[in-house]
mmCIF file of C-alpha atoms in Angstrom:
data_model
loop_
_atom_site.group_PDB
_atom_site.id
_atom_site.type_symbol
_atom_site.label_atom_id
_atom_site.label_comp_id
_atom_site.label_asym_id
_atom_site.label_seq_id
_atom_site.Cartn_x
_atom_site.Cartn_y
_atom_site.Cartn_z
ATOM 1 C CA UNK A 1 90.956 -61.484 146.698
ATOM 2 C CA UNK A 2 90.256 -62.084 143.002
ATOM 3 C CA UNK A 3 89.564 -59.448 140.352
ATOM 4 C CA UNK A 4 85.797 -60.016 140.324
ATOM 5 C CA UNK A 5 85.525 -59.473 144.081
ATOM 6 C CA UNK A 6 87.592 -56.296 143.795
ATOM 7 C CA UNK A 7 85.363 -54.933 141.047
ATOM 8 C CA UNK A 8 82.330 -55.726 143.189
ATOM 9 C CA UNK A 9 83.827 -53.863 146.159
ATOM 10 C CA UNK A 10 84.498 -50.811 143.997
ATOM 11 C CA UNK A 11 80.995 -50.844 142.513
ATOM 12 C CA UNK A 12 79.437 -51.317 145.952
ATOM 13 C CA UNK A 13 81.477 -48.475 147.418
ATOM 14 C CA UNK A 14 80.482 -46.123 144.598
ATOM 15 C CA UNK A 15 76.842 -47.179 144.985
ATOM 16 C CA UNK A 16 76.918 -46.405 148.711
ATOM 17 C CA UNK A 17 78.220 -42.929 147.885
ATOM 18 C CA UNK A 18 75.318 -42.625 145.460
ATOM 19 C CA UNK A 19 72.622 -43.281 148.099
ATOM 20 C CA UNK A 20 73.800 -40.433 150.319
ATOM 21 C CA UNK A 21 70.816 -38.342 149.197
ATOM 22 C CA UNK A 22 68.472 -40.599 151.178
ATOM 23 C CA UNK A 23 70.109 -39.673 154.471
ATOM 24 C CA UNK A 24 70.777 -36.030 153.613
ATOM 25 C CA UNK A 25 67.210 -35.296 152.511
ATOM 26 C CA UNK A 26 65.766 -37.030 155.561
ATOM 27 C CA UNK A 27 67.954 -34.925 157.850
ATOM 28 C CA UNK A 28 66.730 -31.831 155.995
ATOM 29 C CA UNK A 29 63.143 -32.925 156.601
ATOM 30 C CA UNK A 30 63.867 -33.309 160.317
ATOM 31 C CA UNK A 31 65.101 -29.722 160.477
ATOM 32 C CA UNK A 32 68.871 -29.714 160.019
ATOM 33 C CA UNK A 33 70.526 -27.136 157.744
ATOM 34 C CA UNK A 34 73.119 -27.986 155.065
ATOM 35 C CA UNK A 35 76.028 -26.802 157.224
ATOM 36 C CA UNK A 36 74.726 -28.909 160.115
ATOM 37 C CA UNK A 37 74.467 -31.983 157.896
ATOM 38 C CA UNK A 38 78.085 -31.419 156.833
ATOM 39 C CA UNK A 39 79.088 -31.247 160.508
ATOM 40 C CA UNK A 40 77.180 -34.449 161.235
ATOM 41 C CA UNK A 41 78.798 -36.244 158.311
ATOM 42 C CA UNK A 42 82.413 -35.373 159.069
ATOM 43 C CA UNK A 43 82.049 -35.966 162.814
ATOM 44 C CA UNK A 44 80.354 -39.356 162.583
ATOM 45 C CA UNK A 45 82.701 -40.468 159.800
ATOM 46 C CA UNK A 46 85.683 -39.524 161.975
ATOM 47 C CA UNK A 47 84.228 -41.546 164.869
ATOM 48 C CA UNK A 48 83.800 -44.660 162.724
ATOM 49 C CA UNK A 49 87.244 -44.205 161.128
ATOM 50 C CA UNK A 50 88.862 -44.070 164.575
ATOM 51 C CA UNK A 51 87.269 -47.413 165.433
ATOM 52 C CA UNK A 52 88.398 -48.890 162.117
ATOM 53 C CA UNK A 53 91.993 -47.672 162.438
ATOM 54 C CA UNK A 54 92.178 -48.955 166.026
ATOM 55 C CA UNK A 55 91.250 -52.408 164.790
ATOM 56 C CA UNK A 56 93.434 -52.277 161.665
ATOM 57 C CA UNK A 57 96.725 -50.499 162.383
ATOM 58 C CA UNK A 58 97.233 -48.051 165.247
ATOM 59 C CA UNK A 59 100.436 -46.775 163.681
ATOM 60 C CA UNK A 60 98.264 -44.960 161.131
ATOM 61 C CA UNK A 61 97.410 -42.444 163.869
ATOM 62 C CA UNK A 62 100.964 -41.116 163.897
ATOM 63 C CA UNK A 63 101.699 -37.839 162.141
ATOM 64 C CA UNK A 64 104.193 -35.059 162.714
ATOM 65 C CA UNK A 65 102.727 -31.976 164.350
ATOM 66 C CA UNK A 66 104.493 -29.836 161.760
ATOM 67 C CA UNK A 67 102.540 -31.636 159.023
ATOM 68 C CA UNK A 68 99.188 -30.417 160.348
ATOM 69 C CA UNK A 69 99.099 -27.691 157.721
ATOM 70 C CA UNK A 70 98.508 -30.351 155.065
ATOM 71 C CA UNK A 71 95.135 -31.114 156.603
ATOM 72 C CA UNK A 72 94.160 -27.556 157.517
ATOM 73 C CA UNK A 73 94.376 -26.542 153.864
ATOM 74 C CA UNK A 74 92.466 -29.502 152.506
ATOM 75 C CA UNK A 75 89.793 -29.166 155.198
ATOM 76 C CA UNK A 76 89.040 -25.465 154.878
ATOM 77 C CA UNK A 77 89.330 -25.221 151.101
ATOM 78 C CA UNK A 78 88.020 -28.605 150.110
ATOM 79 C CA UNK A 79 86.152 -30.900 152.505
ATOM 80 C CA UNK A 80 83.908 -28.392 154.260
ATOM 81 C CA UNK A 81 83.146 -26.391 151.114
ATOM 82 C CA UNK A 82 82.805 -29.535 148.973
ATOM 83 C CA UNK A 83 80.223 -31.088 151.276
ATOM 84 C CA UNK A 84 78.394 -27.800 151.780
ATOM 85 C CA UNK A 85 78.106 -27.197 148.026
ATOM 86 C CA UNK A 86 77.036 -30.792 147.315
ATOM 87 C CA UNK A 87 74.398 -30.924 150.049
ATOM 88 C CA UNK A 88 73.113 -27.443 149.233
ATOM 89 C CA UNK A 89 72.902 -28.327 145.525
ATOM 90 C CA UNK A 90 70.833 -31.390 146.438
ATOM 91 C CA UNK A 91 68.459 -29.114 148.345
ATOM 92 C CA UNK A 92 68.393 -26.361 145.703
ATOM 93 C CA UNK A 93 68.175 -28.501 142.567
ATOM 94 C CA UNK A 94 67.894 -32.299 142.769
ATOM 95 C CA UNK A 95 69.998 -35.293 143.734
ATOM 96 C CA UNK A 96 70.517 -36.262 140.090
ATOM 97 C CA UNK A 97 71.669 -32.831 138.941
ATOM 98 C CA UNK A 98 73.835 -32.301 142.029
ATOM 99 C CA UNK A 99 75.734 -35.530 141.456
ATOM 100 C CA UNK A 100 76.257 -35.102 137.748
ATOM 101 C CA UNK A 101 77.642 -31.593 138.338
ATOM 102 C CA UNK A 102 79.898 -33.100 141.009
ATOM 103 C CA UNK A 103 81.377 -35.257 138.256
ATOM 104 C CA UNK A 104 82.830 -32.175 136.598
ATOM 105 C CA UNK A 105 85.692 -32.657 139.103
ATOM 106 C CA UNK A 106 87.968 -34.544 136.650
ATOM 107 C CA UNK A 107 87.662 -31.626 134.224
ATOM 108 C CA UNK A 108 88.750 -29.216 136.965
ATOM 109 C CA UNK A 109 91.639 -31.516 137.887
ATOM 110 C CA UNK A 110 92.750 -31.522 134.251
ATOM 111 C CA UNK A 111 92.772 -27.712 134.116
ATOM 112 C CA UNK A 112 94.521 -27.335 137.478
ATOM 113 C CA UNK A 113 97.148 -29.918 136.541
ATOM 114 C CA UNK A 114 97.829 -27.953 133.358
ATOM 115 C CA UNK A 115 98.051 -24.620 135.206
ATOM 116 C CA UNK A 116 99.996 -25.653 138.307
ATOM 117 C CA UNK A 117 101.878 -28.816 137.371
ATOM 118 C CA UNK A 118 102.520 -27.999 133.691
ATOM 119 C CA UNK A 119 100.929 -31.240 132.524
ATOM 120 C CA UNK A 120 100.266 -31.486 128.806
ATOM 121 C CA UNK A 121 96.774 -30.499 127.684
ATOM 122 C CA UNK A 122 96.307 -33.235 125.103
ATOM 123 C CA UNK A 123 93.635 -33.506 122.449
ATOM 124 C CA UNK A 124 91.905 -36.191 124.508
ATOM 125 C CA UNK A 125 91.769 -33.890 127.544
ATOM 126 C CA UNK A 126 90.508 -30.927 125.516
ATOM 127 C CA UNK A 127 87.805 -33.146 123.995
ATOM 128 C CA UNK A 128 86.775 -34.261 127.471
ATOM 129 C CA UNK A 129 86.503 -30.638 128.641
ATOM 130 C CA UNK A 130 84.328 -29.700 125.650
ATOM 131 C CA UNK A 131 82.091 -32.741 126.179
ATOM 132 C CA UNK A 132 81.761 -31.842 129.874
ATOM 133 C CA UNK A 133 80.716 -28.291 128.991
ATOM 134 C CA UNK A 134 78.092 -29.493 126.512
ATOM 135 C CA UNK A 135 76.866 -32.165 128.930
ATOM 136 C CA UNK A 136 76.465 -29.635 131.744
ATOM 137 C CA UNK A 137 74.558 -27.343 129.391
ATOM 138 C CA UNK A 138 72.117 -30.194 128.710
ATOM 139 C CA UNK A 139 71.833 -31.093 132.408
ATOM 140 C CA UNK A 140 70.927 -27.574 133.543
ATOM 141 C CA UNK A 141 68.611 -27.052 130.571
ATOM 142 C CA UNK A 142 70.447 -24.243 128.801
ATOM 143 C CA UNK A 143 70.771 -26.401 125.701
ATOM 144 C CA UNK A 144 68.990 -27.152 123.472
ATOM 145 C CA UNK A 145 65.959 -25.189 124.721
ATOM 146 C CA UNK A 146 67.895 -22.138 125.954
ATOM 147 C CA UNK A 147 65.782 -22.141 129.116
ATOM 148 C CA UNK A 148 67.591 -23.136 132.319
ATOM 149 C CA UNK A 149 65.713 -25.724 134.387
ATOM 150 C CA UNK A 150 67.607 -24.974 137.592
ATOM 151 C CA UNK A 151 68.521 -21.721 139.274
ATOM 152 C CA UNK A 152 71.867 -20.043 138.752
ATOM 153 C CA UNK A 153 72.540 -20.532 142.461
ATOM 154 C CA UNK A 154 71.899 -24.262 142.187
ATOM 155 C CA UNK A 155 74.188 -24.495 139.174
ATOM 156 C CA UNK A 156 76.976 -22.619 140.976
ATOM 157 C CA UNK A 157 76.601 -24.905 143.993
ATOM 158 C CA UNK A 158 76.829 -27.983 141.771
ATOM 159 C CA UNK A 159 79.925 -26.737 139.986
ATOM 160 C CA UNK A 160 81.333 -25.674 143.354
ATOM 161 C CA UNK A 161 81.111 -29.241 144.619
ATOM 162 C CA UNK A 162 83.069 -30.432 141.590
ATOM 163 C CA UNK A 163 85.595 -27.614 141.993
ATOM 164 C CA UNK A 164 86.274 -28.231 145.689
ATOM 165 C CA UNK A 165 86.373 -31.995 145.209
ATOM 166 C CA UNK A 166 89.010 -31.412 142.544
ATOM 167 C CA UNK A 167 90.950 -29.071 144.828
ATOM 168 C CA UNK A 168 91.023 -31.782 147.483
ATOM 169 C CA UNK A 169 92.855 -34.084 145.105
ATOM 170 C CA UNK A 170 95.287 -31.292 144.243
ATOM 171 C CA UNK A 171 95.980 -30.119 147.804
ATOM 172 C CA UNK A 172 95.949 -33.661 149.161
ATOM 173 C CA UNK A 173 98.846 -34.567 146.891
ATOM 174 C CA UNK A 174 101.444 -33.338 149.390
ATOM 175 C CA UNK A 175 99.924 -35.269 152.291
ATOM 176 C CA UNK A 176 99.635 -38.493 150.281
ATOM 177 C CA UNK A 177 103.349 -38.353 149.542
ATOM 178 C CA UNK A 178 104.058 -38.753 153.261
ATOM 179 C CA UNK A 179 101.119 -40.663 154.724
ATOM 180 C CA UNK A 180 98.792 -43.560 154.024
ATOM 181 C CA UNK A 181 95.507 -42.541 152.373
ATOM 182 C CA UNK A 182 93.630 -43.782 155.455
ATOM 183 C CA UNK A 183 95.724 -41.512 157.699
ATOM 184 C CA UNK A 184 95.045 -38.555 155.410
ATOM 185 C CA UNK A 185 91.302 -39.234 155.446
ATOM 186 C CA UNK A 186 91.213 -39.763 159.219
ATOM 187 C CA UNK A 187 92.933 -36.473 160.023
ATOM 188 C CA UNK A 188 91.032 -34.624 157.332
ATOM 189 C CA UNK A 189 87.783 -35.575 159.048
ATOM 190 C CA UNK A 190 89.259 -34.684 162.447
ATOM 191 C CA UNK A 191 90.283 -31.209 161.347
ATOM 192 C CA UNK A 192 86.991 -30.789 159.488
ATOM 193 C CA UNK A 193 85.052 -31.621 162.652
ATOM 194 C CA UNK A 194 87.087 -29.157 164.706
ATOM 195 C CA UNK A 195 86.678 -26.449 162.059
ATOM 196 C CA UNK A 196 82.944 -26.746 161.447
ATOM 197 C CA UNK A 197 81.339 -27.821 164.749
ATOM 198 C CA UNK A 198 81.714 -24.436 166.539
ATOM 199 C CA UNK A 199 79.903 -22.679 163.667
ATOM 200 C CA UNK A 200 77.322 -25.334 162.807
ATOM 201 C CA UNK A 201 74.686 -24.374 165.372
ATOM 202 C CA UNK A 202 74.071 -28.028 166.230
ATOM 203 C CA UNK A 203 73.970 -27.217 169.951
ATOM 204 C CA UNK A 204 70.885 -25.074 169.391
ATOM 205 C CA UNK A 205 69.170 -28.026 167.684
ATOM 206 C CA UNK A 206 69.941 -30.535 170.393
ATOM 207 C CA UNK A 207 66.264 -31.493 170.631
ATOM 208 C CA UNK A 208 66.424 -32.934 167.104
ATOM 209 C CA UNK A 209 68.712 -35.727 168.326
ATOM 210 C CA UNK A 210 66.090 -37.178 170.684
ATOM 211 C CA UNK A 211 64.517 -39.427 168.042
ATOM 212 C CA UNK A 212 65.841 -42.923 167.346
ATOM 213 C CA UNK A 213 65.152 -42.470 163.630
ATOM 214 C CA UNK A 214 67.442 -39.428 163.559
ATOM 215 C CA UNK A 215 70.321 -41.549 164.777
ATOM 216 C CA UNK A 216 69.522 -44.091 162.103
ATOM 217 C CA UNK A 217 69.948 -41.435 159.407
ATOM 218 C CA UNK A 218 73.107 -40.098 161.095
ATOM 219 C CA UNK A 219 74.667 -43.566 161.172
ATOM 220 C CA UNK A 220 73.584 -44.102 157.577
ATOM 221 C CA UNK A 221 75.278 -40.856 156.522
ATOM 222 C CA UNK A 222 78.504 -41.295 158.489
ATOM 223 C CA UNK A 223 78.942 -45.063 158.173
ATOM 224 C CA UNK A 224 77.096 -46.395 155.119
ATOM 225 C CA UNK A 225 77.651 -43.407 152.807
ATOM 226 C CA UNK A 226 81.017 -42.145 154.022
ATOM 227 C CA UNK A 227 83.316 -44.484 155.933
ATOM 228 C CA UNK A 228 82.221 -47.864 154.519
ATOM 229 C CA UNK A 229 82.391 -46.899 150.811
ATOM 230 C CA UNK A 230 85.869 -45.455 151.346
ATOM 231 C CA UNK A 231 87.032 -48.741 152.877
ATOM 232 C CA UNK A 232 85.431 -50.818 150.125
ATOM 233 C CA UNK A 233 86.785 -48.628 147.344
ATOM 234 C CA UNK A 234 90.366 -48.501 148.607
ATOM 235 C CA UNK A 235 90.272 -52.248 149.277
ATOM 236 C CA UNK A 236 89.241 -52.869 145.685
ATOM 237 C CA UNK A 237 91.973 -50.550 144.406
ATOM 238 C CA UNK A 238 94.603 -52.887 145.821
ATOM 239 C CA UNK A 239 93.749 -55.460 143.158
ATOM 240 C CA UNK A 240 92.336 -53.413 140.263
ATOM 241 C CA UNK A 241 94.117 -50.754 138.228
ATOM 242 C CA UNK A 242 92.880 -47.263 138.970
ATOM 243 C CA UNK A 243 91.797 -46.571 135.392
ATOM 244 C CA UNK A 244 89.238 -49.394 135.553
ATOM 245 C CA UNK A 245 88.218 -48.408 139.079
ATOM 246 C CA UNK A 246 87.540 -44.786 138.096
ATOM 247 C CA UNK A 247 85.320 -45.930 135.240
ATOM 248 C CA UNK A 248 83.380 -48.320 137.477
ATOM 249 C CA UNK A 249 82.937 -45.466 139.970
ATOM 250 C CA UNK A 250 80.785 -43.597 137.456
ATOM 251 C CA UNK A 251 77.979 -45.818 138.723
ATOM 252 C CA UNK A 252 77.725 -43.314 141.591
ATOM 253 C CA UNK A 253 75.714 -40.598 139.782
ATOM 254 C CA UNK A 254 73.619 -43.315 138.117
ATOM 255 C CA UNK A 255 72.666 -44.703 141.539
ATOM 256 C CA UNK A 256 72.063 -41.163 142.800
ATOM 257 C CA UNK A 257 69.704 -40.539 139.874
ATOM 258 C CA UNK A 258 67.853 -43.781 140.573
ATOM 259 C CA UNK A 259 67.483 -42.778 144.218
ATOM 260 C CA UNK A 260 66.133 -39.397 143.155
ATOM 261 C CA UNK A 261 63.651 -41.031 140.793
ATOM 262 C CA UNK A 262 62.508 -43.981 142.929
ATOM 263 C CA UNK A 263 62.609 -42.420 146.403
ATOM 264 C CA UNK A 264 61.993 -38.718 145.826
ATOM 265 C CA UNK A 265 60.055 -38.817 142.529
ATOM 266 C CA UNK A 266 62.569 -36.637 140.729
ATOM 267 C CA UNK A 267 62.281 -36.588 136.947
ATOM 268 C CA UNK A 268 64.641 -35.418 134.215
ATOM 269 C CA UNK A 269 64.112 -34.585 130.562
ATOM 270 C CA UNK A 270 65.566 -36.656 127.762
ATOM 271 C CA UNK A 271 68.122 -33.899 127.156
ATOM 272 C CA UNK A 272 69.212 -33.978 130.785
ATOM 273 C CA UNK A 273 69.742 -37.724 130.584
ATOM 274 C CA UNK A 274 71.748 -37.130 127.410
ATOM 275 C CA UNK A 275 73.807 -34.562 129.312
ATOM 276 C CA UNK A 276 74.463 -37.095 132.073
ATOM 277 C CA UNK A 277 75.759 -39.572 129.502
ATOM 278 C CA UNK A 278 78.024 -36.913 127.992
ATOM 279 C CA UNK A 279 79.493 -35.922 131.377
ATOM 280 C CA UNK A 280 80.093 -39.558 132.333
ATOM 281 C CA UNK A 281 81.671 -40.155 128.918
ATOM 282 C CA UNK A 282 84.032 -37.247 129.468
ATOM 283 C CA UNK A 283 85.015 -38.694 132.850
ATOM 284 C CA UNK A 284 85.938 -41.980 131.198
ATOM 285 C CA UNK A 285 87.788 -40.162 128.415
ATOM 286 C CA UNK A 286 89.907 -37.989 130.699
ATOM 287 C CA UNK A 287 90.596 -40.827 133.148
ATOM 288 C CA UNK A 288 91.891 -42.971 130.310
ATOM 289 C CA UNK A 289 94.566 -40.350 129.703
ATOM 290 C CA UNK A 290 95.844 -40.222 133.284
ATOM 291 C CA UNK A 291 98.602 -42.352 134.718
ATOM 292 C CA UNK A 292 97.899 -44.720 137.590
ATOM 293 C CA UNK A 293 99.111 -42.462 140.389
ATOM 294 C CA UNK A 294 97.059 -39.471 139.282
ATOM 295 C CA UNK A 295 93.889 -41.521 139.018
ATOM 296 C CA UNK A 296 94.377 -43.057 142.438
ATOM 297 C CA UNK A 297 94.999 -39.605 143.903
ATOM 298 C CA UNK A 298 91.688 -38.290 142.569
ATOM 299 C CA UNK A 299 89.618 -41.261 143.726
ATOM 300 C CA UNK A 300 91.236 -42.429 146.983
ATOM 301 C CA UNK A 301 90.887 -39.122 148.809
ATOM 302 C CA UNK A 302 87.117 -38.876 148.380
ATOM 303 C CA UNK A 303 85.111 -38.664 151.509
#
């Protein structure tokens, strides 16, 4: 595979993550709650990943039973809460705002790496954090008009998605030292399904699964916006350095904003668009300062 094909795979994978709002909002319209949509996503993604691993390399199923704690931690603290915050933010605010707040994750990773791994907090990183803060202020409408355009709850949910996404990269570090990223993702979705299904209330909404269109949205969520983009992205990473890949991946919130505008008639102010540019700029700035392993850790474990 040449470099151009790899870049295309990465861009396509990020774009497929960006269209997730189409499937999530449609499932909301049908009658599913955010926690139920999370359960649907992790369960269907696990199903498709099992099929993929069976066809690719069955040895990737093997883990030590004593290593299960790796996945329990990442599931409870990160995957379930990350998806719940992201999907709830999309319902509370908008797809565009939810995704740009999700992209505060690199800033959280920078802070956590400084606190827990004693990594240097360089001038470039500090600049990125300041730019992120200003960009978020523009996105939520606090600056320059000093009148928030989204609720405090929506803002907390958006930041929560970035926080828990960042925590996944931190807690997933131990697992990735012992297992392939595909194995980590597979078992993360397995444990997530086991953890969330009993509390999701999906059984009480069994009648909602009777429509063919519902299954179309479920497949779209689990396959096209979860499993497939992960495969495409990690495939592209084999031939492109992670720094370039992470920058290309910033197309995700751009696609999400286009989906919000074209499909759901969402509109943003000029200051909110400026805030989006600032947040994306900070992502590029902070990623440029990371080494290859750290960047791959942040991006490869996304689900």
